[in-house]
Amino acid sequence: MLLAAATLAPAIFTVLAYLVLAILAMLAGIPLANGAWRTNPITFTGAIAVPVLILAFTLTSQIRWTLRSQRAQRQRVSELEADLSAGLVRDETFSVTAVKRLRDPEHGMLILFLRLSNDKTFVLHDHASAETGAEGVTQPSLTPATTFHLLTFPVSKTRSWSFSGDPLSMPEPLDLTADDWPDDESWCKISWDRIEQHYAAKVR
């Protein structure tokens, strides 16, 4: 509430100042303002107030968005610093034992399921593939390799990953219609053998 009041106050004062200037112009006998005010004061006031309010709303929205972005950025930096200072960053290396590629037919994006040497499945979204997939021909941009490196920052809930080693041969993507695709850079809770069955009602 205090933030909203602080950001709205300049806009309110701007509108009031504009109206005061209009009234002073009328009293000073400026022909355009004076004539318009006496002919139709409501229209005259509205013609002044509406554009000012629109401008004030735009500026207020921009200010609030900027403040929220700065606050979120400061929080993220603070969380990353907390991870680093506490030594909580987990550095893990896995072998990639198998890969499944599913494709969202609506957007054309490829979703990779990596079966790792810890017998868990890690999910990656190939966001760049959605750009070509929307045009009808999906071009993958992610090429998994034999070794998967994963850094996990528990406080900030951030992950960083990379591949090394020899590139893996990729299976053909399977088009599935799903309502609940798994999150990007997350561990899949569905068992490896049930992935296709779980994430699609129909196989196209």
C-alpha angles and dihedrals in degrees: 000000000000091000091050092049092048093052095043095048095076091049092051092049090048092055093046092048091050092052092047090053090050091052091047089051089053093049091047089058100245102170099224097046095037095048095045092047094052094043098049115352094178094054091044092053092045093050089056100038101045099060091041091052091049091051092045092050091050093049092045092051091049092049093049092048091050092050092049091048093050091047092050091048092051090049092050092050090048092051093048090050089050090053092049097043093048093047091235097137110119116213110195134172124198138178115238107231100176142358133210123191121202125180130210103225093204096058102015093232119149119227116201124208112197119198106208135198091259087066092248130117123236121199127218127180115216095215095176090059090064090066093059093034091061087061092054102259116079114212113193118225098183118078111184118213134200096271127052121197118198130187116191124194105194100191096049092033089228127145132196123190143175141175130233136174129042119347115253123233109249126226119229111273117256116222110227131172107225134169097195111041112180119257121267116263093013139124112257114233094199119092116253095247094051100047097102093044094048101045099048139048091192135030112216 
